[in-house]
Amino acid sequence: MVYAVDASDIALQAMEVVRENDLSDKVIVLHGRIEDVDIEEKVDVIISEWMGYMLLHESMLGSVIFARDKWLTPGGLILPSHASLYLAPITNSQRYQDSIYFWRDVYGIKMSSMMPLAKQCAFMEPSVETISGENVLTWPTVVAQVDCYTVQASDLEIITAAYKFTSMLQAPLHGFAFWFDVEFNGPVRQKTKKQASQPSDGNMQNASPSSKKKKPDVSIVLSTAPEDAPTHWQQTLLYLFEPIGLKKDQIIEGSVTISQSQQHSRFLNISLKYFTGDQWYVKESVMR
Protein backbone atom coordinates (compact mmCIF):
# COMPACT_ATOMS: atom_id res chain seq x y z
CA MET A 1 0.00 0.00 0.00
CA VAL A 2 1.22 3.50 -0.88
CA TYR A 3 0.03 6.64 0.90
CA ALA A 4 0.69 9.66 -1.33
CA VAL A 5 0.45 12.90 0.63
CA ASP A 6 0.42 16.40 -0.88
CA ALA A 7 -0.93 19.65 0.52
CA SER A 8 -1.36 21.30 -2.89
CA ASP A 9 -4.30 20.85 -5.24
CA ILE A 10 -2.21 18.58 -7.49
CA ALA A 11 -3.36 15.85 -5.12
CA LEU A 12 -6.81 16.08 -6.73
CA GLN A 13 -5.29 15.30 -10.14
CA ALA A 14 -3.21 12.53 -8.59
CA MET A 15 -6.43 10.91 -7.35
CA GLU A 16 -7.74 10.84 -10.92
CA VAL A 17 -4.49 9.35 -12.22
CA VAL A 18 -4.73 6.58 -9.61
CA ARG A 19 -8.34 5.82 -10.61
CA GLU A 20 -7.49 5.92 -14.32
CA ASN A 21 -4.85 3.24 -13.80
CA ASP A 22 -7.01 1.02 -11.56
CA LEU A 23 -4.66 1.43 -8.60
CA SER A 24 -7.13 2.62 -5.99
CA ASP A 25 -6.61 -0.60 -4.01
CA LYS A 26 -2.86 0.08 -3.82
CA VAL A 27 -2.43 3.90 -3.79
CA ILE A 28 -4.31 6.20 -1.41
CA VAL A 29 -3.88 9.92 -2.14
CA LEU A 30 -4.29 12.16 0.90
CA HIS A 31 -4.87 15.87 0.25
CA GLY A 32 -3.32 17.79 3.13
CA ARG A 33 -0.19 18.47 5.14
CA ILE A 34 1.63 15.42 6.46
CA GLU A 35 1.14 16.86 9.94
CA ASP A 36 -2.65 16.87 9.48
CA VAL A 37 -3.51 13.67 7.61
CA ASP A 38 -4.51 10.38 9.23
CA ILE A 39 -2.72 7.12 8.40
CA GLU A 40 -3.92 4.14 10.42
CA GLU A 41 -0.80 1.98 10.17
CA LYS A 42 2.97 2.16 10.35
CA VAL A 43 4.95 2.41 7.10
CA ASP A 44 8.13 0.71 5.93
CA VAL A 45 9.49 3.46 3.64
CA ILE A 46 9.24 7.26 3.60
CA ILE A 47 10.16 8.94 0.32
CA SER A 48 10.18 12.73 0.11
CA GLU A 49 11.80 15.35 -2.09
CA TRP A 50 12.21 17.87 0.73
CA MET A 51 15.42 19.56 -0.44
CA GLY A 52 15.26 23.27 -1.20
CA TYR A 53 17.82 25.66 -2.60
CA MET A 54 20.94 25.49 -0.46
CA LEU A 55 19.44 22.24 0.88
CA LEU A 56 17.52 23.81 3.78
CA HIS A 57 15.57 26.63 2.11
CA GLU A 58 11.81 26.30 2.72
CA SER A 59 12.42 24.10 5.81
CA MET A 60 10.58 21.02 4.48
CA LEU A 61 12.76 18.54 6.33
CA GLY A 62 10.68 19.11 9.47
CA SER A 63 7.75 17.36 7.79
CA VAL A 64 9.90 14.30 7.12
CA ILE A 65 10.98 14.26 10.77
CA PHE A 66 7.32 14.42 11.82
CA ALA A 67 6.37 11.51 9.53
CA ARG A 68 9.39 9.48 10.69
CA ASP A 69 8.58 9.86 14.36
CA LYS A 70 4.88 9.11 13.92
CA TRP A 71 4.71 6.36 11.29
CA LEU A 72 8.05 4.75 10.36
CA THR A 73 8.50 1.17 11.54
CA PRO A 74 11.75 0.28 13.38
CA GLY A 75 14.38 -0.45 10.75
CA GLY A 76 12.33 1.25 8.02
CA LEU A 77 13.85 3.28 5.19
CA ILE A 78 13.93 7.04 4.62
CA LEU A 79 14.88 8.12 1.10
CA PRO A 80 16.96 10.16 0.65
CA SER A 81 18.64 9.15 3.88
CA HIS A 82 21.57 11.54 4.33
CA ALA A 83 22.56 14.97 3.07
CA SER A 84 25.66 17.16 3.08
CA LEU A 85 25.81 20.92 2.52
CA TYR A 86 29.05 22.35 1.09
CA LEU A 87 30.66 25.78 0.86
CA ALA A 88 33.52 27.02 -1.34
CA PRO A 89 34.92 30.40 -2.50
CA ILE A 90 34.35 31.20 -6.15
CA THR A 91 35.44 33.56 -8.89
CA ASN A 92 33.00 34.70 -11.58
CA SER A 93 34.21 37.70 -13.56
CA GLN A 94 31.55 37.28 -16.25
CA ARG A 95 28.77 37.72 -13.69
CA TYR A 96 30.32 40.99 -12.52
CA GLN A 97 30.77 42.16 -16.07
CA ASP A 98 27.14 41.44 -16.96
CA SER A 99 25.60 42.88 -13.80
CA ILE A 100 27.94 45.65 -12.62
CA TYR A 101 30.73 46.72 -14.99
CA PHE A 102 28.25 46.89 -17.85
CA TRP A 103 27.17 50.28 -16.45
CA ARG A 104 30.55 51.89 -17.10
CA ASP A 105 29.70 52.21 -20.77
CA VAL A 106 26.14 51.51 -21.92
CA TYR A 107 26.37 51.71 -25.72
CA GLY A 108 28.61 54.75 -25.46
CA ILE A 109 26.80 56.41 -22.51
CA LYS A 110 28.72 56.64 -19.22
CA MET A 111 26.44 55.38 -16.44
CA SER A 112 28.90 54.50 -13.66
CA SER A 113 26.64 56.29 -11.19
CA MET A 114 24.30 53.29 -11.51
CA MET A 115 26.89 50.83 -10.20
CA PRO A 116 26.20 51.18 -6.44
CA LEU A 117 22.49 50.57 -7.01
CA ALA A 118 23.26 47.71 -9.40
CA LYS A 119 25.37 46.01 -6.72
CA GLN A 120 22.55 46.29 -4.20
CA CYS A 121 20.01 44.89 -6.63
CA ALA A 122 22.23 42.07 -7.91
CA PHE A 123 24.08 40.97 -4.79
CA MET A 124 22.06 41.88 -1.70
CA GLU A 125 20.32 38.50 -1.59
CA PRO A 126 21.63 35.04 -2.47
CA SER A 127 21.51 34.21 -6.17
CA VAL A 128 20.47 30.78 -7.48
CA GLU A 129 22.38 30.10 -10.67
CA THR A 130 24.62 27.54 -12.35
CA ILE A 131 28.40 27.79 -12.20
CA SER A 132 31.04 25.30 -13.32
CA GLY A 133 33.92 23.63 -11.55
CA GLU A 134 36.22 26.22 -13.16
CA ASN A 135 34.63 28.93 -11.02
CA VAL A 136 35.56 27.19 -7.77
CA LEU A 137 38.81 28.32 -6.16
CA THR A 138 39.30 25.44 -3.70
CA TRP A 139 37.80 22.14 -2.71
CA PRO A 140 34.70 22.68 -0.58
CA THR A 141 34.25 22.36 3.15
CA VAL A 142 31.28 20.64 4.77
CA VAL A 143 28.91 23.09 6.46
CA ALA A 144 26.33 20.58 7.65
CA GLN A 145 25.56 16.88 7.50
CA VAL A 146 22.04 15.54 7.97
CA ASP A 147 21.12 12.00 8.96
CA CYS A 148 17.38 11.73 8.27
CA TYR A 149 17.10 8.77 10.66
CA THR A 150 18.29 10.73 13.68
CA VAL A 151 18.08 14.49 12.96
CA GLN A 152 15.77 16.58 15.14
CA ALA A 153 13.95 19.76 14.13
CA SER A 154 15.89 21.72 16.75
CA ASP A 155 19.16 20.72 15.02
CA LEU A 156 18.13 22.77 11.99
CA GLU A 157 17.29 26.05 13.74
CA ILE A 158 20.89 27.31 13.76
CA ILE A 159 23.84 25.77 11.92
CA THR A 160 27.34 27.22 12.36
CA ALA A 161 30.57 26.04 10.78
CA ALA A 162 34.10 27.41 10.65
CA TYR A 163 36.14 27.13 7.46
CA LYS A 164 39.69 27.65 6.22
CA PHE A 165 40.53 27.57 2.52
CA THR A 166 43.77 27.91 0.59
CA SER A 167 43.30 29.45 -2.85
CA MET A 168 44.67 27.28 -5.64
CA LEU A 169 44.61 30.14 -8.12
CA GLN A 170 45.51 33.78 -8.43
CA ALA A 171 42.08 35.23 -9.13
CA PRO A 172 39.52 37.69 -7.79
CA LEU A 173 37.32 36.36 -5.01
CA HIS A 174 33.78 37.23 -6.09
CA GLY A 175 31.83 35.31 -3.49
CA PHE A 176 30.97 31.93 -2.02
CA ALA A 177 28.90 29.06 -3.36
CA PHE A 178 26.72 26.52 -1.55
CA TRP A 179 25.62 23.17 -2.93
CA PHE A 180 24.59 19.79 -1.57
CA ASP A 181 24.59 16.03 -2.05
CA VAL A 182 21.94 13.58 -0.88
CA GLU A 183 22.51 9.85 -0.42
CA PHE A 184 20.14 6.90 -0.55
CA ASN A 185 21.19 4.52 2.23
CA GLY A 186 19.77 2.46 5.08
CA PRO A 187 19.79 3.50 8.75
CA VAL A 188 23.49 2.53 8.98
CA ARG A 189 25.35 4.82 6.61
CA GLN A 190 27.87 2.99 4.46
CA LYS A 191 31.23 4.68 4.10
CA THR A 192 31.73 5.91 0.55
CA LYS A 193 35.08 6.19 -1.20
CA LYS A 194 34.72 9.95 -1.13
CA GLN A 195 34.30 9.95 2.64
CA ALA A 196 37.13 7.47 3.14
CA SER A 197 39.64 9.61 1.22
CA GLN A 198 38.56 13.01 2.52
CA PRO A 199 41.03 14.71 4.90
CA SER A 200 39.88 15.34 8.45
CA ASP A 201 39.56 19.10 7.90
CA GLY A 202 37.06 18.48 5.09
CA ASN A 203 38.75 20.92 2.70
CA MET A 204 40.68 18.50 0.43
CA GLN A 205 43.09 21.32 -0.34
CA ASN A 206 45.61 19.17 -2.21
CA ALA A 207 43.26 18.19 -5.05
CA SER A 208 42.19 20.15 -8.10
CA PRO A 209 38.79 21.79 -7.47
CA SER A 210 37.70 21.32 -11.07
CA SER A 211 38.64 17.63 -11.30
CA LYS A 212 35.76 15.19 -11.56
CA LYS A 213 34.67 13.61 -8.28
CA LYS A 214 34.69 9.84 -8.10
CA LYS A 215 31.23 8.50 -7.48
CA PRO A 216 31.06 6.10 -4.52
CA ASP A 217 30.46 2.43 -5.28
CA VAL A 218 28.30 1.60 -2.24
CA SER A 219 25.81 4.45 -2.24
CA ILE A 220 23.47 6.18 -4.68
CA VAL A 221 24.20 9.92 -4.62
CA LEU A 222 22.37 12.87 -6.13
CA SER A 223 24.83 15.76 -6.36
CA THR A 224 24.24 19.43 -7.13
CA ALA A 225 27.97 20.24 -7.25
CA PRO A 226 29.25 22.63 -9.95
CA GLU A 227 31.23 19.90 -11.69
CA ASP A 228 28.25 17.54 -11.91
CA ALA A 229 25.31 17.63 -14.30
CA PRO A 230 23.11 20.71 -13.65
CA THR A 231 19.91 20.28 -11.66
CA HIS A 232 17.00 22.63 -10.98
CA TRP A 233 18.58 23.35 -7.58
CA GLN A 234 21.66 24.79 -9.35
CA GLN A 235 24.03 26.40 -6.80
CA THR A 236 23.36 29.19 -4.31
CA LEU A 237 25.82 32.10 -4.59
CA LEU A 238 26.62 34.83 -2.08
CA TYR A 239 28.34 37.55 -4.07
CA LEU A 240 30.55 40.19 -2.46
CA PHE A 241 29.83 43.83 -3.23
CA GLU A 242 33.55 44.34 -3.90
CA PRO A 243 35.79 41.54 -5.26
CA ILE A 244 38.99 40.76 -3.38
CA GLY A 245 42.17 39.97 -5.30
CA LEU A 246 43.61 36.64 -4.17
CA LYS A 247 47.10 35.27 -4.67
CA LYS A 248 47.81 31.60 -5.13
CA ASP A 249 48.02 29.80 -1.75
CA GLN A 250 46.38 32.75 0.04
CA ILE A 251 44.33 31.76 3.08
CA ILE A 252 40.60 32.51 3.29
CA GLU A 253 39.08 31.72 6.66
CA GLY A 254 36.01 32.53 8.67
CA SER A 255 32.64 31.08 9.62
CA VAL A 256 29.10 30.77 8.32
CA THR A 257 25.87 30.73 10.31
CA ILE A 258 22.56 29.62 8.78
CA SER A 259 19.38 30.06 10.80
CA GLN A 260 15.65 29.85 10.22
CA SER A 261 13.96 33.23 10.06
CA GLN A 262 11.80 34.04 13.07
CA GLN A 263 9.43 36.10 10.90
CA HIS A 264 9.07 33.61 8.02
CA SER A 265 9.76 29.97 8.86
CA ARG A 266 10.64 29.06 5.25
CA PHE A 267 13.28 31.81 4.92
CA LEU A 268 16.95 31.41 5.86
CA ASN A 269 19.20 34.02 7.45
CA ILE A 270 22.82 33.68 6.35
CA SER A 271 25.76 35.36 8.07
CA LEU A 272 29.14 34.84 6.39
CA LYS A 273 32.33 36.08 8.05
CA TYR A 274 35.55 35.96 6.05
CA PHE A 275 39.17 37.05 6.50
CA THR A 276 41.63 37.30 3.63
CA GLY A 277 44.79 38.37 5.41
CA ASP A 278 44.24 42.06 6.11
CA GLN A 279 40.78 42.48 7.64
CA TRP A 280 37.51 40.78 8.54
CA TYR A 281 34.37 41.17 6.46
CA VAL A 282 30.76 40.19 7.13
CA LYS A 283 28.13 39.37 4.49
CA GLU A 284 24.53 39.20 5.76
CA SER A 285 21.80 37.85 3.48
CA VAL A 286 18.28 36.46 3.60
CA MET A 287 17.25 33.53 1.41
CA ARG A 288 13.59 34.32 0.68
XYZ file of C-alpha atoms in Angstrom:
288
model
C 0.000 0.000 0.000
C 1.220 3.504 -0.883
C 0.031 6.637 0.901
C 0.694 9.659 -1.325
C 0.450 12.899 0.632
C 0.417 16.400 -0.876
C -0.930 19.652 0.518
C -1.357 21.301 -2.892
C -4.305 20.847 -5.244
C -2.212 18.584 -7.493
C -3.362 15.847 -5.116
C -6.811 16.079 -6.733
C -5.288 15.299 -10.141
C -3.209 12.529 -8.590
C -6.426 10.912 -7.345
C -7.735 10.844 -10.918
C -4.486 9.350 -12.217
C -4.732 6.583 -9.613
C -8.337 5.821 -10.606
C -7.487 5.921 -14.319
C -4.853 3.236 -13.801
C -7.011 1.016 -11.556
C -4.656 1.427 -8.605
C -7.134 2.615 -5.992
C -6.614 -0.596 -4.012
C -2.859 0.083 -3.815
C -2.428 3.898 -3.788
C -4.307 6.205 -1.409
C -3.877 9.919 -2.141
C -4.288 12.157 0.898
C -4.871 15.865 0.246
C -3.318 17.793 3.128
C -0.187 18.471 5.140
C 1.631 15.420 6.458
C 1.144 16.864 9.941
C -2.647 16.873 9.482
C -3.507 13.669 7.611
C -4.513 10.384 9.229
C -2.722 7.116 8.402
C -3.924 4.137 10.421
C -0.802 1.981 10.173
C 2.975 2.161 10.353
C 4.947 2.408 7.104
C 8.134 0.714 5.927
C 9.487 3.459 3.640
C 9.237 7.259 3.604
C 10.159 8.935 0.317
C 10.183 12.733 0.111
C 11.801 15.349 -2.092
C 12.207 17.870 0.728
C 15.417 19.562 -0.445
C 15.256 23.270 -1.198
C 17.821 25.664 -2.597
C 20.940 25.488 -0.456
C 19.437 22.237 0.885
C 17.519 23.811 3.778
C 15.572 26.632 2.112
C 11.806 26.303 2.724
C 12.421 24.099 5.806
C 10.583 21.025 4.476
C 12.763 18.535 6.334
C 10.684 19.112 9.474
C 7.755 17.361 7.794
C 9.900 14.295 7.116
C 10.979 14.259 10.769
C 7.323 14.419 11.824
C 6.374 11.511 9.531
C 9.390 9.479 10.685
C 8.582 9.858 14.364
C 4.882 9.113 13.918
C 4.707 6.356 11.292
C 8.045 4.755 10.356
C 8.498 1.170 11.539
C 11.746 0.281 13.377
C 14.382 -0.450 10.748
C 12.333 1.247 8.017
C 13.850 3.277 5.186
C 13.930 7.039 4.622
C 14.880 8.121 1.103
C 16.958 10.160 0.650
C 18.641 9.147 3.879
C 21.570 11.543 4.329
C 22.560 14.973 3.067
C 25.662 17.158 3.081
C 25.814 20.920 2.523
C 29.054 22.347 1.093
C 30.661 25.781 0.858
C 33.520 27.025 -1.345
C 34.922 30.396 -2.501
C 34.348 31.196 -6.150
C 35.444 33.563 -8.895
C 33.000 34.696 -11.581
C 34.214 37.696 -13.563
C 31.551 37.282 -16.254
C 28.766 37.717 -13.690
C 30.322 40.993 -12.518
C 30.768 42.163 -16.074
C 27.141 41.437 -16.963
C 25.600 42.885 -13.795
C 27.942 45.654 -12.621
C 30.725 46.719 -14.985
C 28.248 46.895 -17.849
C 27.165 50.284 -16.454
C 30.553 51.888 -17.098
C 29.699 52.209 -20.766
C 26.144 51.506 -21.924
C 26.370 51.712 -25.722
C 28.613 54.749 -25.456
C 26.799 56.413 -22.515
C 28.718 56.642 -19.217
C 26.441 55.376 -16.444
C 28.897 54.499 -13.659
C 26.639 56.289 -11.187
C 24.295 53.292 -11.509
C 26.888 50.827 -10.201
C 26.198 51.176 -6.439
C 22.492 50.575 -7.007
C 23.258 47.708 -9.399
C 25.369 46.009 -6.723
C 22.553 46.291 -4.201
C 20.005 44.886 -6.634
C 22.229 42.068 -7.906
C 24.084 40.974 -4.792
C 22.056 41.882 -1.696
C 20.316 38.501 -1.594
C 21.632 35.040 -2.472
C 21.513 34.206 -6.167
C 20.467 30.784 -7.477
C 22.380 30.096 -10.670
C 24.621 27.545 -12.355
C 28.401 27.793 -12.205
C 31.038 25.303 -13.317
C 33.918 23.630 -11.553
C 36.223 26.216 -13.156
C 34.626 28.927 -11.021
C 35.560 27.190 -7.769
C 38.813 28.321 -6.159
C 39.297 25.436 -3.704
C 37.804 22.139 -2.713
C 34.696 22.682 -0.580
C 34.252 22.364 3.151
C 31.281 20.638 4.767
C 28.914 23.087 6.455
C 26.333 20.577 7.649
C 25.558 16.880 7.504
C 22.039 15.536 7.968
C 21.117 11.997 8.960
C 17.380 11.732 8.274
C 17.103 8.767 10.655
C 18.286 10.735 13.682
C 18.083 14.490 12.959
C 15.766 16.577 15.143
C 13.954 19.756 14.131
C 15.895 21.723 16.748
C 19.163 20.723 15.019
C 18.129 22.775 11.986
C 17.290 26.047 13.739
C 20.890 27.315 13.761
C 23.842 25.770 11.925
C 27.337 27.222 12.360
C 30.569 26.045 10.778
C 34.099 27.414 10.652
C 36.145 27.125 7.463
C 39.685 27.652 6.215
C 40.531 27.566 2.521
C 43.773 27.913 0.587
C 43.295 29.451 -2.847
C 44.670 27.276 -5.635
C 44.610 30.140 -8.122
C 45.506 33.780 -8.432
C 42.081 35.225 -9.130
C 39.516 37.693 -7.795
C 37.319 36.360 -5.012
C 33.785 37.229 -6.092
C 31.835 35.307 -3.490
C 30.974 31.932 -2.016
C 28.900 29.057 -3.356
C 26.716 26.523 -1.546
C 25.616 23.167 -2.931
C 24.585 19.785 -1.570
C 24.585 16.030 -2.047
C 21.937 13.579 -0.882
C 22.507 9.851 -0.422
C 20.144 6.900 -0.551
C 21.193 4.522 2.234
C 19.766 2.460 5.076
C 19.792 3.502 8.747
C 23.486 2.525 8.976
C 25.348 4.818 6.609
C 27.868 2.988 4.465
C 31.227 4.680 4.103
C 31.729 5.914 0.552
C 35.079 6.186 -1.195
C 34.716 9.950 -1.133
C 34.302 9.952 2.643
C 37.130 7.469 3.141
C 39.643 9.606 1.218
C 38.559 13.013 2.519
C 41.026 14.711 4.904
C 39.876 15.337 8.451
C 39.563 19.105 7.901
C 37.056 18.484 5.095
C 38.746 20.916 2.696
C 40.676 18.505 0.426
C 43.095 21.322 -0.343
C 45.608 19.168 -2.215
C 43.259 18.192 -5.055
C 42.187 20.151 -8.098
C 38.790 21.786 -7.465
C 37.700 21.322 -11.066
C 38.637 17.634 -11.301
C 35.761 15.188 -11.562
C 34.670 13.612 -8.285
C 34.692 9.844 -8.097
C 31.232 8.502 -7.477
C 31.058 6.097 -4.520
C 30.458 2.433 -5.277
C 28.302 1.603 -2.241
C 25.809 4.453 -2.237
C 23.469 6.178 -4.680
C 24.203 9.915 -4.622
C 22.371 12.865 -6.127
C 24.834 15.762 -6.361
C 24.238 19.429 -7.125
C 27.975 20.237 -7.252
C 29.249 22.632 -9.954
C 31.228 19.898 -11.692
C 28.246 17.544 -11.911
C 25.309 17.631 -14.298
C 23.113 20.715 -13.649
C 19.907 20.276 -11.659
C 17.002 22.631 -10.984
C 18.583 23.353 -7.579
C 21.662 24.790 -9.351
C 24.026 26.403 -6.804
C 23.360 29.189 -4.314
C 25.815 32.102 -4.589
C 26.620 34.828 -2.081
C 28.342 37.554 -4.068
C 30.555 40.194 -2.464
C 29.829 43.829 -3.226
C 33.554 44.339 -3.896
C 35.789 41.541 -5.263
C 38.988 40.763 -3.382
C 42.173 39.967 -5.299
C 43.610 36.637 -4.175
C 47.104 35.272 -4.668
C 47.809 31.595 -5.130
C 48.023 29.805 -1.754
C 46.376 32.750 0.036
C 44.331 31.764 3.081
C 40.603 32.505 3.290
C 39.080 31.723 6.663
C 36.007 32.533 8.674
C 32.639 31.084 9.616
C 29.105 30.767 8.322
C 25.868 30.725 10.315
C 22.561 29.616 8.777
C 19.384 30.064 10.797
C 15.653 29.846 10.219
C 13.962 33.229 10.061
C 11.797 34.036 13.073
C 9.435 36.099 10.899
C 9.066 33.614 8.023
C 9.759 29.975 8.858
C 10.637 29.057 5.254
C 13.283 31.813 4.916
C 16.954 31.415 5.857
C 19.204 34.017 7.454
C 22.824 33.684 6.346
C 25.764 35.360 8.066
C 29.141 34.836 6.390
C 32.332 36.080 8.048
C 35.551 35.956 6.055
C 39.170 37.047 6.498
C 41.632 37.296 3.628
C 44.794 38.371 5.408
C 44.237 42.058 6.110
C 40.777 42.485 7.644
C 37.510 40.783 8.541
C 34.369 41.170 6.462
C 30.757 40.187 7.126
C 28.133 39.374 4.491
C 24.535 39.205 5.758
C 21.797 37.845 3.477
C 18.277 36.464 3.602
C 17.249 33.528 1.414
C 13.592 34.325 0.682
